[in-house]
XYZ file of C-alpha atoms in Angstrom:
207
model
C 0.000 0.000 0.000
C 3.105 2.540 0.749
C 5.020 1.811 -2.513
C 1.387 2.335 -4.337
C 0.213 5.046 -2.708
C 3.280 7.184 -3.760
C 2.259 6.831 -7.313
C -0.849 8.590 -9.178
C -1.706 5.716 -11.494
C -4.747 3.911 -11.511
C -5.243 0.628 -9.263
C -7.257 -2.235 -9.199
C -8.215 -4.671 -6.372
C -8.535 -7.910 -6.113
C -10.374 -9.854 -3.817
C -12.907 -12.127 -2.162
C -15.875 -10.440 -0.817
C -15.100 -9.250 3.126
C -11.553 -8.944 2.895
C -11.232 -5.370 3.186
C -10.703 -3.783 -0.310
C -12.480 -0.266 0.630
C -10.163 -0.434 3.620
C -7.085 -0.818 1.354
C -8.419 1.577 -0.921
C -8.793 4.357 1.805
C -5.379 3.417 3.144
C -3.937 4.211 -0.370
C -5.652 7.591 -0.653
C -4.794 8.856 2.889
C -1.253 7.710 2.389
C -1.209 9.724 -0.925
C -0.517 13.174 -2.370
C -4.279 13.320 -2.825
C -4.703 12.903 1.483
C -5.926 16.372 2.149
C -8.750 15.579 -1.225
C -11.901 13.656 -0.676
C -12.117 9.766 -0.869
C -15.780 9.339 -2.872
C -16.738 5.156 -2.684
C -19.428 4.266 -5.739
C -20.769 0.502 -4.984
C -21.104 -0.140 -8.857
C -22.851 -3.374 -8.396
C -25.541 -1.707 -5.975
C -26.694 0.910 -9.239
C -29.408 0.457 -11.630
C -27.797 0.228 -14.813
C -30.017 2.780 -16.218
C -28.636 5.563 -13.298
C -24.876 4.665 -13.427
C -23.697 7.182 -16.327
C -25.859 10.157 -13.781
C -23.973 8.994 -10.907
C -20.992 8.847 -12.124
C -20.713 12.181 -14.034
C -23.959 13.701 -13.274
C -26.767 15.275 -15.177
C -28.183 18.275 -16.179
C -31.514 19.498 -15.826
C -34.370 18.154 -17.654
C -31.865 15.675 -19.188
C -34.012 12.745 -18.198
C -37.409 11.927 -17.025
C -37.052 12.860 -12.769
C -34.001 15.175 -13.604
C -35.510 18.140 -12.006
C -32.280 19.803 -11.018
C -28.433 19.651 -12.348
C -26.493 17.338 -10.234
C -22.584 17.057 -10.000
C -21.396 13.357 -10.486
C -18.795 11.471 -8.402
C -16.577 12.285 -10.287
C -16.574 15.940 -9.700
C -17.228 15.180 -6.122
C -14.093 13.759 -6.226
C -12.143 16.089 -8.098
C -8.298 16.645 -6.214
C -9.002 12.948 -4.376
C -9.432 9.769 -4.702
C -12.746 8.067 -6.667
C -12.990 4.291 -5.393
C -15.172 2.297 -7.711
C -15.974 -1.011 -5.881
C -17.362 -3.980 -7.888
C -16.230 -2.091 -11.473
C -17.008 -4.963 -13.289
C -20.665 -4.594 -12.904
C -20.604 -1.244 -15.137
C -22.579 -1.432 -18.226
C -20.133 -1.467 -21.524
C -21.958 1.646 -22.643
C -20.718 3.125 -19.992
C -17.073 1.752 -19.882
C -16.676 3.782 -23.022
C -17.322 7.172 -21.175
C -15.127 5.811 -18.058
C -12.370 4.849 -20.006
C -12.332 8.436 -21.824
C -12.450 9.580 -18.051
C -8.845 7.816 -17.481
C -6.701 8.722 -20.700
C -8.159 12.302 -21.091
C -9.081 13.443 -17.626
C -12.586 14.831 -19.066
C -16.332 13.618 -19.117
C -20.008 15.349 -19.614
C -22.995 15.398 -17.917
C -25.494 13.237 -18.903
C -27.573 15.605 -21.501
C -24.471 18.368 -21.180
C -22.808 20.261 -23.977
C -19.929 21.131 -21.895
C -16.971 18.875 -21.569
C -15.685 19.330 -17.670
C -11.766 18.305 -16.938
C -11.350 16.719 -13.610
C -8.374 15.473 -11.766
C -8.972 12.618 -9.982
C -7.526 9.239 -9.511
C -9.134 6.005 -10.001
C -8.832 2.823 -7.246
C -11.341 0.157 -8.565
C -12.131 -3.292 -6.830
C -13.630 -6.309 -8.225
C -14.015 -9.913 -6.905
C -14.731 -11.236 -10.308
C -11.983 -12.227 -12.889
C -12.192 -9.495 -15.488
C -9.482 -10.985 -17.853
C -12.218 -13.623 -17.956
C -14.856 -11.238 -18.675
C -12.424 -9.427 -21.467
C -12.042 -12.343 -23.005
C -15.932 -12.636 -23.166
C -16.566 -9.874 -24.319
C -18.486 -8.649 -21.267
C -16.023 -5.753 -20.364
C -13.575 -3.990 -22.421
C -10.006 -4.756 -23.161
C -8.515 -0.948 -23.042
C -10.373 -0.315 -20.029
C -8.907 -3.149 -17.919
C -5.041 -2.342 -19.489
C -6.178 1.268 -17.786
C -7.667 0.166 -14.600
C -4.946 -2.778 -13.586
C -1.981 -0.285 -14.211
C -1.046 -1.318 -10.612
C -3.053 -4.558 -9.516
C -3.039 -5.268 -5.691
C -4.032 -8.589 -4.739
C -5.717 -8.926 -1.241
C -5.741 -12.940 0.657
C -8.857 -14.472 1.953
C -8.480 -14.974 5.689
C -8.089 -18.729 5.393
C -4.946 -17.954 3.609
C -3.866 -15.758 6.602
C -4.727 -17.373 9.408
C -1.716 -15.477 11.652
C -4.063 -12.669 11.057
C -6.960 -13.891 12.998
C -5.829 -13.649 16.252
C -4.664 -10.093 15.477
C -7.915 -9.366 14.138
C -9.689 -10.754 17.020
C -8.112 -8.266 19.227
C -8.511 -5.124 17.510
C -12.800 -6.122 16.852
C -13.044 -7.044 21.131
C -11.094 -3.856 21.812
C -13.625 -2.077 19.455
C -17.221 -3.835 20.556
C -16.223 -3.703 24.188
C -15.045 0.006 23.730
C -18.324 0.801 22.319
C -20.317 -0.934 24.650
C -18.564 0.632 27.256
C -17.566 -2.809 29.464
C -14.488 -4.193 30.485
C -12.020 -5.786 27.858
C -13.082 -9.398 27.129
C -10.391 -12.160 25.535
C -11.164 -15.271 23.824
C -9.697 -18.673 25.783
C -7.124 -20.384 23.898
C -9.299 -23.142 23.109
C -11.542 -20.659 20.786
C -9.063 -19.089 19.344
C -8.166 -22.739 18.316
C -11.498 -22.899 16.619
C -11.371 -19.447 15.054
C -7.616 -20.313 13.816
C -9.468 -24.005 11.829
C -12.520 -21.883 10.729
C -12.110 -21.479 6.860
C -14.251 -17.877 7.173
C -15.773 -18.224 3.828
C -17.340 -14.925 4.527
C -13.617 -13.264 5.409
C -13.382 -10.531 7.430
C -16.699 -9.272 7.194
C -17.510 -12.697 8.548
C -15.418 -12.462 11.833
């Protein structure tokens, strides 16, 4: 995360759901340059496809049925930060097109704008799906992925880091017993025996 976060390029994150790509991804922006910017987090897989272009670069008035005012997209919300796109490979290909003009010439337009806006931004996207596999089905595009993976960060699922768990354990009892204002609590060694077999399918997020 330190050697990435001293570049400006583009990254992409792999990993299984619950392993803590939106935490890596904030840990690469507030490590940056771009630390004193805002971090903006788009959930691409939780849009309707028919909204994503208008939340990603806005829209102007009147450019759409319900478009009753102009709106600024993420991307100008994020303009001097960091713009984290989790679960990128659930955008529309109509839309990669406008995304990928985003990354090689820093500009976009509204949805129903005439003016072309530059923005400086950079991109951190996440995905737990295998987008080489979806290139080579046609299902996202080639030049966009060469322009998202410019730096591709690879994240383990816990049962591939099992000295983490005990770590982990500590820091979430610390937390819930912090906010639930009791004394600190431990976990015997015999459950931490269990937790250290578990395969947490569900990662992090799981625990």
């Amino acid at each position: 995360v330190q050697k990435v976060a001293a570049s400006d390029s583009s990254v992409l994150i792999y990993g299984e759901s619950g392993t803590g790509k939106e935490l890596v991804a904030r840990a690469v922006h507030y490590q940056s340059n771009r630390h004193e910017g805002p971090f903006v987090k788009v959930n691409c897989g939780a849009l309707p496809h028919d909204l994503v272009e208008s939340e990603l670069f806005g829209h102007e008035k009147g450019s759409f049925t319900g478009a009753v005012r102009q709106r600024k997209g993420k991307f100008e919300l994020a303009a001097g930060g960091t713009i984290f796109l989790d679960e990128v490979g659930d955008i529309p290909l109509d839309t990669q097109v406008k995304l990928l003009r985003v990354l090689q010439e820093r500009q976009f337009d509204r949805v129903g704008g005439e003016q072309t806006l530059d923005v400086d931004v950079r991109v951190v996207a996440a995905t737990n799906r295998q987008l080489r596999e979806m290139v080579s089905e046609g299902l996202f595009r080639e030049d966009l992925f060469y322009r998202l993976e410019v730096i591709p960060l690879h994240l383990p699922p816990l049962r591939e880091r099992k000295e983490d768990v005990p770590l982990l354990v500590e820091h979430f009892m610390e937390k819930k017993c912090g906010e639930m204002n009791i004394p600190l609590k431990r976990l015997n060694t015999e459950a931490l025996a269990i937790f250290a077999k578990y395969p947490w399918p569900g990662n992090v997020r799981e625990l």
